[in-house]
mmCIF file of C-alpha atoms in Angstrom:
data_model
loop_
_atom_site.group_PDB
_atom_site.id
_atom_site.type_symbol
_atom_site.label_atom_id
_atom_site.label_comp_id
_atom_site.label_asym_id
_atom_site.label_seq_id
_atom_site.Cartn_x
_atom_site.Cartn_y
_atom_site.Cartn_z
ATOM 1 C CA UNK A 1 0.065 0.063 -0.068
ATOM 2 C CA UNK A 2 2.867 2.313 0.718
ATOM 3 C CA UNK A 3 4.277 2.005 -2.821
ATOM 4 C CA UNK A 4 0.840 2.471 -4.336
ATOM 5 C CA UNK A 5 0.173 5.457 -2.180
ATOM 6 C CA UNK A 6 3.618 6.971 -3.215
ATOM 7 C CA UNK A 7 2.831 6.346 -6.857
ATOM 8 C CA UNK A 8 -0.646 7.944 -6.535
ATOM 9 C CA UNK A 9 0.941 11.124 -4.727
ATOM 10 C CA UNK A 10 3.616 11.592 -7.293
ATOM 11 C CA UNK A 11 1.013 11.262 -10.009
ATOM 12 C CA UNK A 12 -1.172 13.861 -8.305
ATOM 13 C CA UNK A 13 1.710 16.292 -8.131
ATOM 14 C CA UNK A 14 2.531 15.800 -11.719
ATOM 15 C CA UNK A 15 -1.064 16.445 -12.635
ATOM 16 C CA UNK A 16 -1.142 19.602 -10.510
ATOM 17 C CA UNK A 17 1.922 20.887 -12.306
ATOM 18 C CA UNK A 18 0.373 20.217 -15.679
ATOM 19 C CA UNK A 19 -2.716 22.161 -14.616
ATOM 20 C CA UNK A 20 -0.840 25.026 -13.350
ATOM 21 C CA UNK A 21 1.372 25.078 -16.272
ATOM 22 C CA UNK A 22 -1.652 25.291 -18.567
ATOM 23 C CA UNK A 23 -3.105 28.029 -16.290
ATOM 24 C CA UNK A 24 0.130 30.049 -16.837
ATOM 25 C CA UNK A 25 -0.063 29.299 -20.613
ATOM 26 C CA UNK A 26 -3.639 30.982 -20.810
ATOM 27 C CA UNK A 27 -2.308 33.960 -18.738
ATOM 28 C CA UNK A 28 0.632 34.464 -21.127
ATOM 29 C CA UNK A 29 -1.796 34.191 -24.049
ATOM 30 C CA UNK A 30 -4.125 36.946 -22.587
ATOM 31 C CA UNK A 31 -1.116 39.092 -21.644
ATOM 32 C CA UNK A 32 0.472 38.580 -25.108
ATOM 33 C CA UNK A 33 -2.649 39.560 -27.080
ATOM 34 C CA UNK A 34 -3.357 42.583 -24.875
ATOM 35 C CA UNK A 35 0.166 43.916 -25.382
ATOM 36 C CA UNK A 36 0.168 43.393 -29.074
ATOM 37 C CA UNK A 37 -3.479 44.388 -29.815
ATOM 38 C CA UNK A 38 -3.850 47.244 -27.355
ATOM 39 C CA UNK A 39 -0.301 48.355 -26.810
ATOM 40 C CA UNK A 40 -1.246 52.074 -26.077
ATOM 41 C CA UNK A 41 -3.764 50.998 -23.382
ATOM 42 C CA UNK A 42 -1.240 48.628 -21.722
ATOM 43 C CA UNK A 43 1.319 51.405 -21.793
ATOM 44 C CA UNK A 44 -1.036 53.977 -20.375
ATOM 45 C CA UNK A 45 -2.232 51.746 -17.491
ATOM 46 C CA UNK A 46 1.346 50.734 -16.704
ATOM 47 C CA UNK A 47 2.340 54.322 -16.451
ATOM 48 C CA UNK A 48 5.192 54.165 -19.141
ATOM 49 C CA UNK A 49 3.204 55.836 -22.017
ATOM 50 C CA UNK A 50 5.427 58.766 -21.769
ATOM 51 C CA UNK A 51 8.468 56.695 -23.056
ATOM 52 C CA UNK A 52 9.213 56.328 -26.607
ATOM 53 C CA UNK A 53 11.195 53.141 -25.852
ATOM 54 C CA UNK A 54 7.934 51.686 -24.496
ATOM 55 C CA UNK A 55 6.383 51.674 -27.879
ATOM 56 C CA UNK A 56 8.902 49.058 -28.983
ATOM 57 C CA UNK A 57 9.258 47.243 -25.730
ATOM 58 C CA UNK A 58 5.678 46.508 -25.014
ATOM 59 C CA UNK A 59 4.886 44.560 -28.325
ATOM 60 C CA UNK A 60 8.069 42.602 -27.869
ATOM 61 C CA UNK A 61 7.171 41.542 -24.409
ATOM 62 C CA UNK A 62 3.655 40.550 -25.889
ATOM 63 C CA UNK A 63 5.458 38.427 -28.527
ATOM 64 C CA UNK A 64 7.397 36.861 -25.847
ATOM 65 C CA UNK A 65 4.285 35.964 -23.854
ATOM 66 C CA UNK A 66 2.718 34.387 -26.969
ATOM 67 C CA UNK A 67 5.743 32.130 -27.322
ATOM 68 C CA UNK A 68 5.513 31.248 -23.618
ATOM 69 C CA UNK A 69 1.787 30.493 -24.014
ATOM 70 C CA UNK A 70 2.470 28.078 -27.116
ATOM 71 C CA UNK A 71 5.052 26.241 -24.982
ATOM 72 C CA UNK A 72 3.052 25.958 -21.942
ATOM 73 C CA UNK A 73 -0.251 24.970 -23.713
ATOM 74 C CA UNK A 74 1.255 22.500 -26.245
ATOM 75 C CA UNK A 75 4.374 21.022 -24.703
ATOM 76 C CA UNK A 76 4.608 18.504 -21.760
ATOM 77 C CA UNK A 77 7.976 20.132 -20.819
ATOM 78 C CA UNK A 78 6.330 22.450 -18.409
ATOM 79 C CA UNK A 79 9.606 22.727 -16.267
ATOM 80 C CA UNK A 80 11.474 24.297 -19.246
ATOM 81 C CA UNK A 81 8.713 26.778 -20.339
ATOM 82 C CA UNK A 82 8.107 27.693 -16.519
ATOM 83 C CA UNK A 83 11.679 28.645 -16.221
ATOM 84 C CA UNK A 84 11.530 30.712 -19.421
ATOM 85 C CA UNK A 85 8.784 32.710 -17.788
ATOM 86 C CA UNK A 86 10.734 33.187 -14.611
ATOM 87 C CA UNK A 87 13.593 34.560 -16.671
ATOM 88 C CA UNK A 88 11.155 36.978 -18.531
ATOM 89 C CA UNK A 89 9.614 37.953 -15.217
ATOM 90 C CA UNK A 90 12.974 39.086 -13.825
ATOM 91 C CA UNK A 91 13.676 41.112 -16.888
ATOM 92 C CA UNK A 92 10.082 42.702 -16.493
ATOM 93 C CA UNK A 93 10.712 43.479 -12.808
ATOM 94 C CA UNK A 94 14.158 44.951 -13.671
ATOM 95 C CA UNK A 95 12.670 47.166 -16.364
ATOM 96 C CA UNK A 96 9.820 48.331 -14.109
ATOM 97 C CA UNK A 97 12.397 49.163 -11.324
ATOM 98 C CA UNK A 98 14.274 51.436 -13.755
ATOM 99 C CA UNK A 99 10.967 52.990 -14.729
ATOM 100 C CA UNK A 100 9.741 53.595 -11.161
ATOM 101 C CA UNK A 101 13.172 55.332 -10.453
ATOM 102 C CA UNK A 102 12.547 57.975 -13.170
ATOM 103 C CA UNK A 103 8.961 58.781 -12.527
ATOM 104 C CA UNK A 104 6.850 60.357 -9.900
ATOM 105 C CA UNK A 105 3.196 61.033 -9.121
ATOM 106 C CA UNK A 106 0.394 59.152 -10.669
ATOM 107 C CA UNK A 107 2.652 57.248 -13.183
ATOM 108 C CA UNK A 108 5.030 56.104 -10.281
ATOM 109 C CA UNK A 109 1.919 54.804 -8.294
ATOM 110 C CA UNK A 110 0.676 52.864 -11.501
ATOM 111 C CA UNK A 111 3.993 51.384 -11.911
ATOM 112 C CA UNK A 112 4.179 50.374 -8.400
ATOM 113 C CA UNK A 113 0.847 48.538 -8.669
ATOM 114 C CA UNK A 114 1.993 46.815 -11.889
ATOM 115 C CA UNK A 115 5.280 45.881 -10.353
ATOM 116 C CA UNK A 116 3.566 44.278 -7.415
ATOM 117 C CA UNK A 117 1.362 42.329 -9.712
ATOM 118 C CA UNK A 118 4.317 41.050 -11.736
ATOM 119 C CA UNK A 119 6.123 40.127 -8.524
ATOM 120 C CA UNK A 120 3.168 38.014 -7.537
ATOM 121 C CA UNK A 121 3.172 36.358 -10.945
ATOM 122 C CA UNK A 122 6.883 35.675 -10.602
ATOM 123 C CA UNK A 123 6.426 33.919 -7.381
ATOM 124 C CA UNK A 124 3.744 31.653 -9.002
ATOM 125 C CA UNK A 125 6.017 31.090 -12.058
ATOM 126 C CA UNK A 126 8.955 30.272 -9.838
ATOM 127 C CA UNK A 127 6.961 27.817 -7.626
ATOM 128 C CA UNK A 128 5.586 26.146 -10.765
ATOM 129 C CA UNK A 129 9.046 25.768 -12.425
ATOM 130 C CA UNK A 130 10.489 24.314 -8.986
ATOM 131 C CA UNK A 131 7.721 21.878 -8.729
ATOM 132 C CA UNK A 132 7.670 20.886 -12.412
ATOM 133 C CA UNK A 133 11.529 20.318 -12.240
ATOM 134 C CA UNK A 134 11.155 18.091 -8.989
ATOM 135 C CA UNK A 135 8.231 16.177 -10.685
ATOM 136 C CA UNK A 136 10.530 15.570 -13.671
ATOM 137 C CA UNK A 137 13.358 14.352 -11.711
ATOM 138 C CA UNK A 138 11.176 12.037 -9.601
ATOM 139 C CA UNK A 139 9.561 10.500 -12.814
ATOM 140 C CA UNK A 140 13.072 10.002 -14.235
ATOM 141 C CA UNK A 141 14.355 8.337 -11.045
ATOM 142 C CA UNK A 142 11.247 6.131 -10.866
ATOM 143 C CA UNK A 143 11.566 5.361 -14.563
ATOM 144 C CA UNK A 144 15.163 4.329 -14.134
ATOM 145 C CA UNK A 145 14.426 1.985 -11.255
ATOM 146 C CA UNK A 146 11.491 0.414 -12.972
ATOM 147 C CA UNK A 147 12.202 -2.433 -15.276
ATOM 148 C CA UNK A 148 10.277 -2.399 -18.496
ATOM 149 C CA UNK A 149 9.414 -5.489 -20.674
ATOM 150 C CA UNK A 150 11.634 -5.974 -23.509
ATOM 151 C CA UNK A 151 10.653 -8.272 -26.411
ATOM 152 C CA UNK A 152 13.583 -9.985 -28.199
ATOM 153 C CA UNK A 153 13.156 -12.217 -31.368
ATOM 154 C CA UNK A 154 15.752 -14.307 -33.267
ATOM 155 C CA UNK A 155 15.893 -17.001 -35.701
ATOM 156 C CA UNK A 156 18.423 -19.469 -36.932
ATOM 157 C CA UNK A 157 18.354 -22.566 -39.159
ATOM 158 C CA UNK A 158 20.053 -25.790 -37.928
ATOM 159 C CA UNK A 159 20.900 -28.711 -40.169
ATOM 160 C CA UNK A 160 19.094 -31.138 -37.965
ATOM 161 C CA UNK A 161 15.488 -32.419 -38.087
ATOM 162 C CA UNK A 162 12.952 -30.739 -35.758
ATOM 163 C CA UNK A 163 12.382 -33.639 -33.369
ATOM 164 C CA UNK A 164 16.149 -33.788 -32.636
ATOM 165 C CA UNK A 165 16.486 -29.987 -32.247
ATOM 166 C CA UNK A 166 13.316 -29.867 -29.889
ATOM 167 C CA UNK A 167 14.597 -32.826 -27.738
ATOM 168 C CA UNK A 168 17.919 -31.046 -27.260
ATOM 169 C CA UNK A 169 16.126 -27.880 -26.075
ATOM 170 C CA UNK A 170 13.693 -29.745 -24.008
ATOM 171 C CA UNK A 171 16.558 -31.281 -21.916
ATOM 172 C CA UNK A 172 17.079 -28.208 -19.779
ATOM 173 C CA UNK A 173 20.650 -29.384 -18.770
ATOM 174 C CA UNK A 174 21.618 -28.444 -22.402
ATOM 175 C CA UNK A 175 20.766 -24.920 -22.343
ATOM 176 C CA UNK A 176 23.780 -23.700 -20.309
ATOM 177 C CA UNK A 177 25.927 -25.151 -23.158
ATOM 178 C CA UNK A 178 24.900 -22.482 -25.604
ATOM 179 C CA UNK A 179 23.191 -19.786 -23.460
ATOM 180 C CA UNK A 180 26.266 -17.888 -22.295
ATOM 181 C CA UNK A 181 24.771 -16.284 -19.233
ATOM 182 C CA UNK A 182 23.164 -19.253 -17.848
ATOM 183 C CA UNK A 183 24.901 -20.779 -14.938
ATOM 184 C CA UNK A 184 22.826 -23.632 -14.053
ATOM 185 C CA UNK A 185 19.299 -25.045 -14.504
ATOM 186 C CA UNK A 186 17.908 -27.408 -11.868
ATOM 187 C CA UNK A 187 14.640 -29.388 -12.569
ATOM 188 C CA UNK A 188 12.223 -29.304 -9.754
ATOM 189 C CA UNK A 189 9.403 -31.146 -11.552
ATOM 190 C CA UNK A 190 8.228 -32.414 -14.970
ATOM 191 C CA UNK A 191 7.463 -28.869 -16.068
ATOM 192 C CA UNK A 192 9.248 -26.697 -13.397
ATOM 193 C CA UNK A 193 12.875 -25.669 -12.823
ATOM 194 C CA UNK A 194 15.191 -23.279 -10.903
ATOM 195 C CA UNK A 195 17.475 -20.980 -13.176
ATOM 196 C CA UNK A 196 20.591 -19.108 -12.178
ATOM 197 C CA UNK A 197 22.363 -16.661 -14.631
ATOM 198 C CA UNK A 198 25.129 -14.274 -14.390
ATOM 199 C CA UNK A 199 24.531 -10.487 -14.791
ATOM 200 C CA UNK A 200 26.519 -7.360 -15.297
ATOM 201 C CA UNK A 201 29.028 -6.333 -12.626
ATOM 202 C CA UNK A 202 29.678 -9.890 -11.493
ATOM 203 C CA UNK A 203 26.157 -10.249 -10.050
ATOM 204 C CA UNK A 204 23.811 -13.315 -10.243
ATOM 205 C CA UNK A 205 20.070 -13.519 -10.759
ATOM 206 C CA UNK A 206 17.882 -16.469 -10.139
ATOM 207 C CA UNK A 207 14.083 -17.475 -10.664
ATOM 208 C CA UNK A 208 11.792 -20.210 -10.906
ATOM 209 C CA UNK A 209 10.082 -21.129 -14.134
ATOM 210 C CA UNK A 210 7.418 -23.338 -15.561
ATOM 211 C CA UNK A 211 6.708 -24.806 -18.966
ATOM 212 C CA UNK A 212 3.203 -23.486 -19.912
ATOM 213 C CA UNK A 213 2.975 -25.091 -23.461
ATOM 214 C CA UNK A 214 4.874 -28.265 -24.698
ATOM 215 C CA UNK A 215 4.215 -29.710 -28.054
ATOM 216 C CA UNK A 216 6.787 -32.275 -28.964
ATOM 217 C CA UNK A 217 8.803 -31.465 -32.011
ATOM 218 C CA UNK A 218 7.133 -28.159 -32.550
ATOM 219 C CA UNK A 219 6.927 -25.733 -29.554
ATOM 220 C CA UNK A 220 8.058 -25.052 -25.933
ATOM 221 C CA UNK A 221 6.758 -22.072 -24.053
ATOM 222 C CA UNK A 222 7.883 -20.996 -20.493
ATOM 223 C CA UNK A 223 7.565 -18.225 -18.063
ATOM 224 C CA UNK A 224 9.059 -17.206 -14.768
ATOM 225 C CA UNK A 225 7.073 -17.765 -11.590
ATOM 226 C CA UNK A 226 6.973 -16.212 -8.123
ATOM 227 C CA UNK A 227 9.192 -13.237 -7.116
ATOM 228 C CA UNK A 228 11.737 -13.573 -10.046
ATOM 229 C CA UNK A 229 14.819 -11.342 -10.055
ATOM 230 C CA UNK A 230 14.174 -10.994 -13.652
ATOM 231 C CA UNK A 231 10.661 -11.604 -14.866
ATOM 232 C CA UNK A 232 10.664 -13.407 -18.169
ATOM 233 C CA UNK A 233 8.809 -15.309 -20.513
ATOM 234 C CA UNK A 234 9.591 -17.030 -23.937
ATOM 235 C CA UNK A 235 8.524 -19.264 -26.757
ATOM 236 C CA UNK A 236 10.639 -21.414 -29.126
ATOM 237 C CA UNK A 237 9.140 -22.914 -32.249
ATOM 238 C CA UNK A 238 10.702 -25.714 -34.351
ATOM 239 C CA UNK A 239 9.681 -25.248 -37.962
ATOM 240 C CA UNK A 240 10.641 -27.717 -40.608
ATOM 241 C CA UNK A 241 12.995 -25.688 -43.112
ATOM 242 C CA UNK A 242 12.123 -25.814 -46.993
ATOM 243 C CA UNK A 243 14.967 -28.212 -47.586
ATOM 244 C CA UNK A 244 13.197 -31.087 -45.734
ATOM 245 C CA UNK A 245 16.407 -31.589 -43.624
ATOM 246 C CA UNK A 246 16.890 -28.583 -41.443
ATOM 247 C CA UNK A 247 15.008 -26.832 -38.653
ATOM 248 C CA UNK A 248 14.121 -23.179 -38.406
ATOM 249 C CA UNK A 249 14.306 -22.213 -34.765
ATOM 250 C CA UNK A 250 12.136 -19.071 -34.000
ATOM 251 C CA UNK A 251 12.671 -17.544 -30.528
ATOM 252 C CA UNK A 252 10.604 -14.897 -28.852
ATOM 253 C CA UNK A 253 11.808 -13.797 -25.394
ATOM 254 C CA UNK A 254 10.527 -11.109 -23.155
ATOM 255 C CA UNK A 255 12.055 -10.005 -19.862
ATOM 256 C CA UNK A 256 12.641 -6.928 -17.537
ATOM 257 C CA UNK A 257 16.073 -5.572 -17.503
ATOM 258 C CA UNK A 258 16.923 -4.311 -13.924
ATOM 259 C CA UNK A 259 17.308 -0.482 -14.089
ATOM 260 C CA UNK A 260 14.974 0.057 -17.085
ATOM 261 C CA UNK A 261 16.542 2.411 -19.692
ATOM 262 C CA UNK A 262 19.710 2.994 -17.658
ATOM 263 C CA UNK A 263 20.185 -0.795 -17.253
ATOM 264 C CA UNK A 264 19.885 -1.287 -20.889
ATOM 265 C CA UNK A 265 22.467 1.409 -21.650
ATOM 266 C CA UNK A 266 24.807 0.014 -19.093
ATOM 267 C CA UNK A 267 24.437 -3.564 -20.454
ATOM 268 C CA UNK A 268 25.005 -2.291 -23.906
ATOM 269 C CA UNK A 269 28.160 -0.420 -22.813
ATOM 270 C CA UNK A 270 29.576 -3.526 -21.288
ATOM 271 C CA UNK A 271 29.079 -5.541 -24.362
ATOM 272 C CA UNK A 272 26.020 -7.307 -23.214
ATOM 273 C CA UNK A 273 23.265 -5.811 -25.400
ATOM 274 C CA UNK A 274 20.214 -8.241 -25.082
ATOM 275 C CA UNK A 275 19.426 -8.541 -28.699
ATOM 276 C CA UNK A 276 23.139 -9.528 -29.450
ATOM 277 C CA UNK A 277 23.009 -12.129 -26.604
ATOM 278 C CA UNK A 278 20.222 -13.836 -28.010
ATOM 279 C CA UNK A 279 21.652 -14.005 -31.517
ATOM 280 C CA UNK A 280 24.855 -15.263 -30.145
ATOM 281 C CA UNK A 281 23.129 -17.939 -28.160
ATOM 282 C CA UNK A 282 21.423 -19.265 -31.226
ATOM 283 C CA UNK A 283 24.653 -19.290 -33.208
ATOM 284 C CA UNK A 284 26.188 -21.424 -30.295
ATOM 285 C CA UNK A 285 23.081 -23.722 -30.494
ATOM 286 C CA UNK A 286 23.705 -24.105 -34.015
ATOM 287 C CA UNK A 287 27.354 -24.927 -33.662
ATOM 288 C CA UNK A 288 26.609 -27.440 -30.817
ATOM 289 C CA UNK A 289 24.103 -29.406 -32.735
ATOM 290 C CA UNK A 290 25.956 -29.398 -35.999
ATOM 291 C CA UNK A 291 29.462 -29.904 -34.817
ATOM 292 C CA UNK A 292 29.078 -31.279 -31.255
ATOM 293 C CA UNK A 293 30.837 -28.264 -29.651
ATOM 294 C CA UNK A 294 30.975 -24.473 -29.595
ATOM 295 C CA UNK A 295 33.414 -23.270 -32.097
ATOM 296 C CA UNK A 296 35.096 -19.971 -31.393
ATOM 297 C CA UNK A 297 38.014 -17.917 -32.686
ATOM 298 C CA UNK A 298 41.216 -18.698 -31.006
ATOM 299 C CA UNK A 299 41.831 -14.826 -31.087
ATOM 300 C CA UNK A 300 39.018 -14.400 -28.577
ATOM 301 C CA UNK A 301 37.911 -17.892 -27.293
ATOM 302 C CA UNK A 302 35.729 -16.505 -24.551
ATOM 303 C CA UNK A 303 33.866 -14.113 -26.776
ATOM 304 C CA UNK A 304 33.545 -10.325 -26.646
ATOM 305 C CA UNK A 305 34.818 -8.368 -23.632
ATOM 306 C CA UNK A 306 33.995 -4.739 -23.624
ATOM 307 C CA UNK A 307 36.943 -2.573 -25.091
ATOM 308 C CA UNK A 308 39.241 -5.789 -25.251
ATOM 309 C CA UNK A 309 38.118 -7.271 -28.549
ATOM 310 C CA UNK A 310 40.671 -9.094 -30.770
ATOM 311 C CA UNK A 311 40.865 -9.517 -34.437
ATOM 312 C CA UNK A 312 39.102 -12.733 -35.286
ATOM 313 C CA UNK A 313 41.057 -15.674 -36.750
ATOM 314 C CA UNK A 314 39.930 -18.833 -38.500
ATOM 315 C CA UNK A 315 37.504 -20.608 -36.078
ATOM 316 C CA UNK A 316 38.631 -23.852 -34.443
ATOM 317 C CA UNK A 317 37.516 -25.798 -31.539
ATOM 318 C CA UNK A 318 38.893 -24.976 -28.095
ATOM 319 C CA UNK A 319 41.782 -27.073 -26.788
ATOM 320 C CA UNK A 320 41.250 -29.109 -23.654
ATOM 321 C CA UNK A 321 43.344 -26.667 -21.712
ATOM 322 C CA UNK A 322 41.493 -23.709 -22.927
ATOM 323 C CA UNK A 323 38.155 -25.528 -22.163
ATOM 324 C CA UNK A 324 39.440 -26.314 -18.631
ATOM 325 C CA UNK A 325 40.497 -22.800 -18.058
ATOM 326 C CA UNK A 326 37.172 -21.480 -19.115
ATOM 327 C CA UNK A 327 35.251 -23.891 -16.934
ATOM 328 C CA UNK A 328 37.207 -22.622 -13.763
ATOM 329 C CA UNK A 329 36.976 -18.953 -14.667
#
């Protein structure tokens, strides 16, 4: 309930900022139209109608207000446009201060009243700008912490018949042989299992999974259960290839990357872009089924490492010493 209440409170604040921003937008629209359409009246009410400079300044301020109105009424970036209004208010107050210093009597009193009104509007603009900025920052932080579903698709063709490819995949013990990030899969029932996988920065994630659709030789579908570290689901279909000898393997995988957009960017930076992972996994599946082992370049036998890639040499099987070293790593 606490998390729900927090989300509702944040949403309420963001809605309030949007409403206040639209209100300021309508205010800017009214001021802009008045300063452009009735410039002489605005100058007279303000007490600056005796200044030749005001004939040019008042319409310019009106045009600026119309620009603010367009931004506040049409854009969702209320914080940026609210801050531009604050900057405009500061310019107006400074200009009015100079005008007050050079006038007296009735004009001075008019200017004082107008300046007081502008100061009040400035306070509202400043409050709106600060709240809009805070709402934006809170939304960004919450978004960076909230994992979003990512759907990946990949396909490969393996020169083996569908029943054999299906049988290999259905034996869960085989999956870590070609899925690079899988550490271990432990069967807990006919259709249930416990998975452990490596993650960026030397961490591990675990989850329980169940097979929800199992059609021998054709299809396997699964999903994570319970409080999984990385909620996920997937489907793999085994389709006879046109040559009558091979199998088209079609994989659809969806899961949440911890950290949302930031997590995806970090994973990509460290050479662990999810789409590339899946493509590489299927490439290794093809190698295992067609050659009996994963064939890698001896220039980079353990695959990519961020910023430490080597030129690829002709592929060849790992030696026993290299395989033993990799198993110990």
